mmCIF file of C-alpha atoms in Angstrom:
data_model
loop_
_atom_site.group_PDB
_atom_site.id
_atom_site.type_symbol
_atom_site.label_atom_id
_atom_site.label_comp_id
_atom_site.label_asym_id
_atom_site.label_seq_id
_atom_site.Cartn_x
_atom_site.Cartn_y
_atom_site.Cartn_z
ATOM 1 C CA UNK X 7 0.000 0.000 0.000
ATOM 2 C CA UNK X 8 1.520 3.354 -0.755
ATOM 3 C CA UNK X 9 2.544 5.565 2.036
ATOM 4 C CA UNK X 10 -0.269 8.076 3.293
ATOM 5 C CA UNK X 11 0.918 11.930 1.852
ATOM 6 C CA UNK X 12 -0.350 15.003 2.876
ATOM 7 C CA UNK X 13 0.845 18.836 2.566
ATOM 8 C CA UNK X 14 -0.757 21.353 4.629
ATOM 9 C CA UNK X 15 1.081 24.281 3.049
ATOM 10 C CA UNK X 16 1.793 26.426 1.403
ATOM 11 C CA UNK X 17 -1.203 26.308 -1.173
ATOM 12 C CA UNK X 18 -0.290 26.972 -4.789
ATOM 13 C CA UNK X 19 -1.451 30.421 -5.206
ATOM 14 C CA UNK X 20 -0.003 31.455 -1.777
ATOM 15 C CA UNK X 21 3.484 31.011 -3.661
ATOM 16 C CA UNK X 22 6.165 33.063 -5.211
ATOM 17 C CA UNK X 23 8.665 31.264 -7.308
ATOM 18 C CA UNK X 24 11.920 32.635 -6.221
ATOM 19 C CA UNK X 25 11.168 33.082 -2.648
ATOM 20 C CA UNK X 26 11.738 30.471 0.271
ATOM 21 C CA UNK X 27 8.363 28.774 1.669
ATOM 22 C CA UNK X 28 7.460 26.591 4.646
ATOM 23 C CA UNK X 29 6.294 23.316 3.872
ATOM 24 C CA UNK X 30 4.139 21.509 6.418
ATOM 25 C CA UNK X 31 2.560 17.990 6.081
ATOM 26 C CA UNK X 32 3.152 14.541 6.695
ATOM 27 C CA UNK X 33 4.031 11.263 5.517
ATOM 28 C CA UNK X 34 3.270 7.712 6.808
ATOM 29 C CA UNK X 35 4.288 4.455 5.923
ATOM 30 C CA UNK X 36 1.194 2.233 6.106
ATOM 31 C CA UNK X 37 2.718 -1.197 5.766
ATOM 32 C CA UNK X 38 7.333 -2.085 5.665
ATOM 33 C CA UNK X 39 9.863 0.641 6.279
ATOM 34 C CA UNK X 40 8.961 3.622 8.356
ATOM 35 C CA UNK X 41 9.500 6.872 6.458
ATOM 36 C CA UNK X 42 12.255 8.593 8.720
ATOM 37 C CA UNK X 43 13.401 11.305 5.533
ATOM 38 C CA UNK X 44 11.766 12.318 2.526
ATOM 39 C CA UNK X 45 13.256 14.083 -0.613
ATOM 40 C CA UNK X 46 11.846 17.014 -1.397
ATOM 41 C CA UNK X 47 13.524 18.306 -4.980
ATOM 42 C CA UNK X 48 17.371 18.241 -4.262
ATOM 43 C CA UNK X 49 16.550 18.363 -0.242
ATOM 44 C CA UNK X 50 16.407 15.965 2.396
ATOM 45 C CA UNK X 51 13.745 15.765 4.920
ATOM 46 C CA UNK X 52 13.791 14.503 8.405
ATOM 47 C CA UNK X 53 10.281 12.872 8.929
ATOM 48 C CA UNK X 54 9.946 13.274 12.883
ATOM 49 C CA UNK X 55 7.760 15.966 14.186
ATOM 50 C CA UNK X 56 5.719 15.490 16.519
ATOM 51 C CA UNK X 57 1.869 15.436 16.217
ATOM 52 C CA UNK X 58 -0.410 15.618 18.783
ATOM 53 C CA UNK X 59 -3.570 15.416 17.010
ATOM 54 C CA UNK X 60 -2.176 12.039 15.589
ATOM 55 C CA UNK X 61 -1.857 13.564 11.444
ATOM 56 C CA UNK X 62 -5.561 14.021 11.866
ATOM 57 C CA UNK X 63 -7.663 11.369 11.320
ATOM 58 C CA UNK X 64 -5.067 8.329 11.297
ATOM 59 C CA UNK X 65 -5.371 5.760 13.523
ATOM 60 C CA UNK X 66 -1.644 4.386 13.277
ATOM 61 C CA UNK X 67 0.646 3.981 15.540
ATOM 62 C CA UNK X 68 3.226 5.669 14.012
ATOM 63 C CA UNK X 69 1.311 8.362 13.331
ATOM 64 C CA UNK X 70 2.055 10.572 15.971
ATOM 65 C CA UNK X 71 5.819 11.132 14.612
ATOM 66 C CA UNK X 72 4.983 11.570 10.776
ATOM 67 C CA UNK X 73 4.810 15.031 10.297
ATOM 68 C CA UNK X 74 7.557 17.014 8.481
ATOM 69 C CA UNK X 75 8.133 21.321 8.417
ATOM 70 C CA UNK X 76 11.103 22.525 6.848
ATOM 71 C CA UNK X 77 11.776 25.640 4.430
ATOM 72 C CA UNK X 78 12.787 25.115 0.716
ATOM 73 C CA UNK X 79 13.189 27.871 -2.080
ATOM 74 C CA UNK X 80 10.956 26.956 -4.942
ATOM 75 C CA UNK X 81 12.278 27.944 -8.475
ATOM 76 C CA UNK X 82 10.120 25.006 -10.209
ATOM 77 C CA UNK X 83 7.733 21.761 -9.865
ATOM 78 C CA UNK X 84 9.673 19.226 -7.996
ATOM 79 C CA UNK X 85 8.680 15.509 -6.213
ATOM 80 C CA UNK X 86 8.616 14.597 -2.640
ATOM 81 C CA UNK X 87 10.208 10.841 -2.794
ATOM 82 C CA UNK X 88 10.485 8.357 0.256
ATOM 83 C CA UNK X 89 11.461 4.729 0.202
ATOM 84 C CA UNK X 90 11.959 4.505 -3.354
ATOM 85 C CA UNK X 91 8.406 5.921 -4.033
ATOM 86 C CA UNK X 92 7.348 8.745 -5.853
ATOM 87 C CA UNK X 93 4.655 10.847 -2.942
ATOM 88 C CA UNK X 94 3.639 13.590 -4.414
ATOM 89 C CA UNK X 95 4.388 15.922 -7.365
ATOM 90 C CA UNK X 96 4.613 19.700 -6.441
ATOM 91 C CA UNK X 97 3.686 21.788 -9.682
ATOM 92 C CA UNK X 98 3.855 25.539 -9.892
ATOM 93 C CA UNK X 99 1.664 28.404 -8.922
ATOM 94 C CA UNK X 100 -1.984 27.922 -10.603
ATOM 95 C CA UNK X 101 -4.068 31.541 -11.040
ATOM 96 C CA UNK X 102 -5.127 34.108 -8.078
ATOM 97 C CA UNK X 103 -8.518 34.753 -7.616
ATOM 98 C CA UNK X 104 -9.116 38.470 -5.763
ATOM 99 C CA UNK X 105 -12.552 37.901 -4.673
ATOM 100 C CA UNK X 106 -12.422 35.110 -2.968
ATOM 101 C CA UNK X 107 -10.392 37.135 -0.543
ATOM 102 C CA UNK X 108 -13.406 39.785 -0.106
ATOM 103 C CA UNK X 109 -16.293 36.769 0.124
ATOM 104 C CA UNK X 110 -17.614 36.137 3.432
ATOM 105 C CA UNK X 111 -15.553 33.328 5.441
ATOM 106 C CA UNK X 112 -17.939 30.927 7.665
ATOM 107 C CA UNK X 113 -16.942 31.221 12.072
ATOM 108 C CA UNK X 114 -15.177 28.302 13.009
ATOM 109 C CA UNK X 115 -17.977 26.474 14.469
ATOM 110 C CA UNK X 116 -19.556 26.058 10.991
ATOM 111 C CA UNK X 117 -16.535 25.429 9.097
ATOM 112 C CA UNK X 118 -15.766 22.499 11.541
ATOM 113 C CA UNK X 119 -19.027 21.068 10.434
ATOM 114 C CA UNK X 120 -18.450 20.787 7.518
ATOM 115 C CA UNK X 121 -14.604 20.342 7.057
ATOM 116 C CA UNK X 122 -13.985 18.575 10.581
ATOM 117 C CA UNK X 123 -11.746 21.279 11.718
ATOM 118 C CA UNK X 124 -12.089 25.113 12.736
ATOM 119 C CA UNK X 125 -8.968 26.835 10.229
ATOM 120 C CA UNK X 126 -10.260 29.508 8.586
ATOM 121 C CA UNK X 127 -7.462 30.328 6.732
ATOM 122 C CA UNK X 128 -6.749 26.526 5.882
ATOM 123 C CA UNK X 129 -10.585 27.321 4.366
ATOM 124 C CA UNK X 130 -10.076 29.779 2.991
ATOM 125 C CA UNK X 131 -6.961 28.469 0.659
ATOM 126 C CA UNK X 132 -9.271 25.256 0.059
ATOM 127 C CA UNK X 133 -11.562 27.202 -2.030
ATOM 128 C CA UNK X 134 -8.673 27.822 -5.021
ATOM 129 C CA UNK X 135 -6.993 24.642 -4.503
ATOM 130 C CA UNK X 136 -10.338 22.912 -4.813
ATOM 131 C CA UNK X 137 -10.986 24.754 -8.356
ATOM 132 C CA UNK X 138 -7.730 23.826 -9.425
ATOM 133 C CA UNK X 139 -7.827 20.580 -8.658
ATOM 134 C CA UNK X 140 -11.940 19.860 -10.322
ATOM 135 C CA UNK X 141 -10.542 22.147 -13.539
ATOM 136 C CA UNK X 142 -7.450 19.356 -14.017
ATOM 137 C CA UNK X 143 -10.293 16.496 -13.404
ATOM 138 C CA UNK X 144 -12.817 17.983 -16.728
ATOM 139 C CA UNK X 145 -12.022 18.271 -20.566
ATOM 140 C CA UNK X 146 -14.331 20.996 -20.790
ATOM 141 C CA UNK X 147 -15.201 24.485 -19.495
ATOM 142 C CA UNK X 148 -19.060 23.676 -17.248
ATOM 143 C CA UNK X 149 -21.055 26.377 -17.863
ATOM 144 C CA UNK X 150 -23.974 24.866 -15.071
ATOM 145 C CA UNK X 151 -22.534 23.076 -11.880
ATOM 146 C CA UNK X 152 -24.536 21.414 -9.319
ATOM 147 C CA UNK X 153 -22.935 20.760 -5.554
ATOM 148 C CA UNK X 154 -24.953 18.451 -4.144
ATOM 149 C CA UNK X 155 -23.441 18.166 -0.356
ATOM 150 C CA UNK X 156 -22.342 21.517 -0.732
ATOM 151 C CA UNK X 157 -22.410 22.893 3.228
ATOM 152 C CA UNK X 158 -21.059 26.060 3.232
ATOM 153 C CA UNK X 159 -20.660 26.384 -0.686
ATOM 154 C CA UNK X 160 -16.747 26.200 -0.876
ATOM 155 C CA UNK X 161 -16.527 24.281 -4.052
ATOM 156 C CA UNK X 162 -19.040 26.770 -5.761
ATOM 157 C CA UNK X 163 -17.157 29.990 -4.580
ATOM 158 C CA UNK X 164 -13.883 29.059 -6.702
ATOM 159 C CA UNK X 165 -16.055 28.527 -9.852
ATOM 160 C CA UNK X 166 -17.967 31.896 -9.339
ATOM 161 C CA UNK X 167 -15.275 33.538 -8.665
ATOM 162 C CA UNK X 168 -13.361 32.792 -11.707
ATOM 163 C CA UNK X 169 -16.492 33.408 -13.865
ATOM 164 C CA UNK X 170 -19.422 34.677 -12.597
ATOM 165 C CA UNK X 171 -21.631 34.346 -15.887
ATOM 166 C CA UNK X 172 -21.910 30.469 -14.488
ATOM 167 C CA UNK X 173 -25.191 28.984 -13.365
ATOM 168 C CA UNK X 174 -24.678 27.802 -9.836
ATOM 169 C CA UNK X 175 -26.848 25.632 -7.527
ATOM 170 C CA UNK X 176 -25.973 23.657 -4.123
ATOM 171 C CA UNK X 177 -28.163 21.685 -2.192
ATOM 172 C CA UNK X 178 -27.514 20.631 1.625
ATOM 173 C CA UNK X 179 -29.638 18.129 4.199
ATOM 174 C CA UNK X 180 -28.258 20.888 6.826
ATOM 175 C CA UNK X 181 -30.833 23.548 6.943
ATOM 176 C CA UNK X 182 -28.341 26.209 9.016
ATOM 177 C CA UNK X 183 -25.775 25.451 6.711
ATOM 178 C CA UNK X 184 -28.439 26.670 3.606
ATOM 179 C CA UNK X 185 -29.525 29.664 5.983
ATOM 180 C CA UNK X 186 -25.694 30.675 6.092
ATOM 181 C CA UNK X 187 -25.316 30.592 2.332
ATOM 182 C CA UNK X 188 -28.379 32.262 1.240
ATOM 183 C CA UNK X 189 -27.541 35.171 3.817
ATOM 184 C CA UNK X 190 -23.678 35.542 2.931
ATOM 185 C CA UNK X 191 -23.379 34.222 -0.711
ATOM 186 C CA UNK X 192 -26.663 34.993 -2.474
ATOM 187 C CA UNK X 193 -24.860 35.953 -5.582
ATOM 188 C CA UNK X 194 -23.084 32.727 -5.863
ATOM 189 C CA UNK X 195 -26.156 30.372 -6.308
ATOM 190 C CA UNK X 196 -29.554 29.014 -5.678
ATOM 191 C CA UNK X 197 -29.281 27.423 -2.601
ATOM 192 C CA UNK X 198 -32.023 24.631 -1.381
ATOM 193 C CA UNK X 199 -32.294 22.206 1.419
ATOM 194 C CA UNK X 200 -32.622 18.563 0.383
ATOM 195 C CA UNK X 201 -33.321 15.138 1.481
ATOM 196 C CA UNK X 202 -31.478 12.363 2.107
ATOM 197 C CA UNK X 203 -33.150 10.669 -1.079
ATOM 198 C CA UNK X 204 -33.778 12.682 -4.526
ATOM 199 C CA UNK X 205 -35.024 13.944 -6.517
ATOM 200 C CA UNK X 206 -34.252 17.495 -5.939
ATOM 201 C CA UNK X 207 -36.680 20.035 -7.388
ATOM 202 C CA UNK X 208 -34.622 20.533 -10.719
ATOM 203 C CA UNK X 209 -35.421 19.774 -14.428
ATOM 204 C CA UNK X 210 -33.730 17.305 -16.365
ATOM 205 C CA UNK X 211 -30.729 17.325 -18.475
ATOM 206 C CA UNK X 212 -29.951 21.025 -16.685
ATOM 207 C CA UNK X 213 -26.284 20.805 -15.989
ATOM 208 C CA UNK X 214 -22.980 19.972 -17.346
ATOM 209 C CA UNK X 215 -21.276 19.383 -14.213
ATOM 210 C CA UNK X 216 -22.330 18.031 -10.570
ATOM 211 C CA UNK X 217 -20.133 17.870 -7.611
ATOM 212 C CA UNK X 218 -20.627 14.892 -4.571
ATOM 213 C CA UNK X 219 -17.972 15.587 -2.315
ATOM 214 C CA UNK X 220 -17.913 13.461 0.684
ATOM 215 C CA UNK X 221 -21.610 12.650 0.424
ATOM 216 C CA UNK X 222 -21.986 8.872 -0.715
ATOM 217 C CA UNK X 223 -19.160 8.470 2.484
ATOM 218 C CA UNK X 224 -22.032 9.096 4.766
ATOM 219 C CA UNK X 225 -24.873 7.337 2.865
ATOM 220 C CA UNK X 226 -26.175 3.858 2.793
ATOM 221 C CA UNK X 227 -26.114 1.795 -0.200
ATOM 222 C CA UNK X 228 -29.789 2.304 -1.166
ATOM 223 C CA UNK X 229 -29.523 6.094 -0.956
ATOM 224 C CA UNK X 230 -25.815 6.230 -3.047
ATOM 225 C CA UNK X 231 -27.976 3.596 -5.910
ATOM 226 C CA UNK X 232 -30.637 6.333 -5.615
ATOM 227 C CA UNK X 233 -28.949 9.244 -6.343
ATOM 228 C CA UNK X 234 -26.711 7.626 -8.754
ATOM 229 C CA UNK X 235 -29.692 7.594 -10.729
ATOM 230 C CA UNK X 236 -30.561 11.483 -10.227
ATOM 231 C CA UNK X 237 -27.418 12.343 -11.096
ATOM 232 C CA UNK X 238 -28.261 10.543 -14.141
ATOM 233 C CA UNK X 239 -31.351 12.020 -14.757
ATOM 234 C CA UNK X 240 -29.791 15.768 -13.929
ATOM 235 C CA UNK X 241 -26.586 15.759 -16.244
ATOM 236 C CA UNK X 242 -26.913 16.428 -19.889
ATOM 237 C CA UNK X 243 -25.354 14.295 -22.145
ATOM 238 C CA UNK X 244 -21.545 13.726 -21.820
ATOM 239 C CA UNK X 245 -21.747 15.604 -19.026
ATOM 240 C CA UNK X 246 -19.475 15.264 -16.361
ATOM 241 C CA UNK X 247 -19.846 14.131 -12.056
ATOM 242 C CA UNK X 248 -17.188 14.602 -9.703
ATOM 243 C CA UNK X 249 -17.723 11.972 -7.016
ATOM 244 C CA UNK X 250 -15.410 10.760 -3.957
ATOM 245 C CA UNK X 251 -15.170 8.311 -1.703
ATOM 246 C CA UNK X 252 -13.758 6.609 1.431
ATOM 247 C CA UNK X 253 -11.099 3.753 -0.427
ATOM 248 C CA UNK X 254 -8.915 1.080 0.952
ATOM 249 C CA UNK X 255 -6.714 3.653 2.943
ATOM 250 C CA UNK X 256 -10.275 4.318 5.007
ATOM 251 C CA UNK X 257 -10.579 1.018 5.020
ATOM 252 C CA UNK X 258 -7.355 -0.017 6.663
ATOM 253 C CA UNK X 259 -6.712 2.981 8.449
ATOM 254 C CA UNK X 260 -10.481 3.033 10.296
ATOM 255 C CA UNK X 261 -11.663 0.077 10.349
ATOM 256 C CA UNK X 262 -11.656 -2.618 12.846
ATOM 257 C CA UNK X 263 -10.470 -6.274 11.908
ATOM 258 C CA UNK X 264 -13.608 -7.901 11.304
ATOM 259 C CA UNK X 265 -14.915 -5.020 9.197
ATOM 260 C CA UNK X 266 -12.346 -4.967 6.623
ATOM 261 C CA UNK X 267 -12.728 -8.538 5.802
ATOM 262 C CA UNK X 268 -16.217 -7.604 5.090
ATOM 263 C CA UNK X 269 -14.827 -5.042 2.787
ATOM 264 C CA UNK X 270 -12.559 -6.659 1.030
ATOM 265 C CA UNK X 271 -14.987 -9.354 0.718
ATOM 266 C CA UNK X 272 -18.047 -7.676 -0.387
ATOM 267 C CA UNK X 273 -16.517 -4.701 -1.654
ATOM 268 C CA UNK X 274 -18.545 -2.182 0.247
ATOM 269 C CA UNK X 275 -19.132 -1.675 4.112
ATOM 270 C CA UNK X 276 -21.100 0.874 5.934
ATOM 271 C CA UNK X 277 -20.923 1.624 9.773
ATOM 272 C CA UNK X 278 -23.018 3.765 11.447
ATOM 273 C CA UNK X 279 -21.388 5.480 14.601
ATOM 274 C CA UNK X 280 -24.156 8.349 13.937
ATOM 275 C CA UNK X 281 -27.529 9.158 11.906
ATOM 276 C CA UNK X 282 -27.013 8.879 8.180
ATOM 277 C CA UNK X 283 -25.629 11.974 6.506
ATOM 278 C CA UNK X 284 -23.659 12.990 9.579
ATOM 279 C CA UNK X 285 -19.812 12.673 9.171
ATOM 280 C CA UNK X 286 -19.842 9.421 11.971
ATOM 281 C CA UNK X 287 -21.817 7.427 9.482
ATOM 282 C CA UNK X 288 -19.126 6.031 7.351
ATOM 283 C CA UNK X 289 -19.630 4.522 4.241
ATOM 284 C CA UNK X 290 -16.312 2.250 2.387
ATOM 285 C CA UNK X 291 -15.812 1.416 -1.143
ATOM 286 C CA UNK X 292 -13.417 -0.346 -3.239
ATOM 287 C CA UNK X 293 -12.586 0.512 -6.680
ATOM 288 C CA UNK X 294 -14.098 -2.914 -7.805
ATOM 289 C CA UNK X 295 -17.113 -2.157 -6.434
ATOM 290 C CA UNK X 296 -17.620 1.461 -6.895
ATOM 291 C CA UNK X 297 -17.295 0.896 -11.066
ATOM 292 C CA UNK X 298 -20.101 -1.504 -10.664
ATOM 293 C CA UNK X 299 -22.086 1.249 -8.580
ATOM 294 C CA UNK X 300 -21.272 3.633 -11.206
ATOM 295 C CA UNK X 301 -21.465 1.027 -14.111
ATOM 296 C CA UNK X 302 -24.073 3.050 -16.590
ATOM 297 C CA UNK X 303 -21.193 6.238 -16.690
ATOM 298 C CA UNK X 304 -17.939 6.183 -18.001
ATOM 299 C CA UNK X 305 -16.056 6.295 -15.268
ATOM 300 C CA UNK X 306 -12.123 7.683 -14.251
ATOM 301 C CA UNK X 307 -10.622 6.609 -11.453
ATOM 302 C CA UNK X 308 -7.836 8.811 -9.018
ATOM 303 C CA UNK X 309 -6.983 6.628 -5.673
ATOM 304 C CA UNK X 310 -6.941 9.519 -3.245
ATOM 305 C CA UNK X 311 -7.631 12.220 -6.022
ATOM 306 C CA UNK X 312 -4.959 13.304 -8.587
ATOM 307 C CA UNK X 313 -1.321 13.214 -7.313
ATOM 308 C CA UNK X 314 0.114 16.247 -8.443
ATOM 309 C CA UNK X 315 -2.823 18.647 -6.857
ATOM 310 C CA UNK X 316 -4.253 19.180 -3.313
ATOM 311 C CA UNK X 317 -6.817 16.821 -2.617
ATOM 312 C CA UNK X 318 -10.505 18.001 -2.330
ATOM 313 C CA UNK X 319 -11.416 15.872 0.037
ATOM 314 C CA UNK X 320 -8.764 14.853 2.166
ATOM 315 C CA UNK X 321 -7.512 11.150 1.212
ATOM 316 C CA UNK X 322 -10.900 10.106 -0.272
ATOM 317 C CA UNK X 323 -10.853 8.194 -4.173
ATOM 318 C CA UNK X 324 -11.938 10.304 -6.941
ATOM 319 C CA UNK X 325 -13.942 8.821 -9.131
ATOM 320 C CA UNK X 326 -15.035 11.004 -12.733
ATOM 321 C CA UNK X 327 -18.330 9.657 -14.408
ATOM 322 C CA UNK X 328 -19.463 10.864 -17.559
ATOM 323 C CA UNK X 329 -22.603 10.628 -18.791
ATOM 324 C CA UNK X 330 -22.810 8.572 -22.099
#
């Protein structure tokens, strides 16, 4: 299994080539050799800060000595390599957006909702990373995007923001979440509440591009099946959905023994530590299984998103489907 990567900062368009810059991140070795150094470009890393809240959400042992911060001038892309592997490829600045810096930022409270954790500058830099990272997923420009699971609307802000001629809708189970965006982001779309089951009060065929970002992770099987087939109904043809999901790093990172047999067996495990649609319901897929799920789309597949972006949702699989 390939080492778990992550890199906190510093966010692409936070970055001036020529200029020294503080990485932050970390780096785990699931399974053999512990990662004690990285290489980042022509530099080597020691891999031993501590880190109290355990890399976030891993539950490994080593996990509370993974993390790495260290400054580095940055004249071009580079790779950060460990144990002969190849973690993560560091590309140069991508565009500035100035109005995201004048849109209104969520309190804490609600972006911890939403993002499991208060930083609202770590937010903040999410929403342009985030449109970076969809734009390198799409062979086309979407001119009408859907964000179903869209909480506080930060994947809709980066696509308004870079054109605001776009049509833009999100739709949310969490009623407070909808009252937040409809009082601080009316410009950037219609906002409704929604169900836990479709359909959603939309006509068909109306958009070229919908967005389901850590929402099948909290859903049960019948639910995902069901709005598989709204996002069928919703997309125009050869239209494009953005969907991701909690892989075999979930899998054998959160889950106990006798659960991921049952994954690996069946392909697909759900355990509910909360309600459905809150973010302790936890829903598992592997790649086998999630191409059947998804088998009426053609489908690309990115274990823990594209490698050579910041994720969009953590560590989750990104999976592409487009509408034939």
């Amino acid at each position: 299994m390939q080492p778990v990567f992550w890199l906190d900062e510093p966010h692409y368009h936070r970055v001036r080539p020529g200029e020294v810059h503080r990485f932050r991140g970390f780096a785990l070795a699931v399974e053999g050799d512990a990662i004690d150094t990285l290489t980042a470009g022509s530099h080597e890393v020691v891999v031993n800060v501590q880190s109290p809240d355990g890399a976030a959400f891993v539950n490994h042992p080593r996990a509370q000595t993974c993390r790495f911060d260290f400054e580095m001038r940055i004249d071009g892309p580079f790779q950060f390599r460990a144990n002969g592997e190849t973690l993560f490829f560091y590309t140069m600045p991508q565009q500035s957006l100035p109005d995201i810096d004048a849109i209104p930022t969520p309190p804490a409270e609600i972006i911890t909702v939403t993002q499991g954790g208060g930083d609202i500058e770590s937010y903040r830099d999410s929403i342009l990373s985030g449109l970076t990272t969809m734009k390198t997923l799409l062979d086309h420009d979407p001119r009408d995007i859907l964000d179903i699971g869209c909480g506080t609307g930060r994947l809709l802000i980066g696509w308004w923001a870079e054109d605001q001629g776009r049509r833009l809708a999100g739709a949310d189970i969490n009623p407070d979440l909808i009252r937040w965006d409809r009082e601080n982001l009316p410009r950037v779309a219609n906002w409704q509440v929604c169900g836990l089951e479709p359909p959603l009060p939309l006509p068909d065929a109306s958009f070229d591009l919908i967005q389901l970002v850590s929402v099948f992770t909290h859903l049960t099987l019948p639910r995902q099946r069901a709005w598989v087939e709204e996002i069928r109904r919703l997309l125009r043809p050869g239209g494009t959905a953005i969907i991701t999901l909690h892989g075999e790093i979930y899998a054998a990172l959160l889950l106990d023994d006798t659960l991921r047999q049952q994954f690996e067996l069946d392909g697909h495990v759900s355990v509910a530590r909360g309600a459905e649609g809150e973010n302790a319901f936890g829903s598992f897929h592997t790649p086998r299984f999630a191409r059947e799920l998804f088998y009426d789309f053609e489908v690309a597949f990115y274990e823990r998103g594209p490698r050579d972006v910041f994720p969009i949702a953590s560590l989750q699989d990104v999976y592409v489907l487009r509408k034939r």
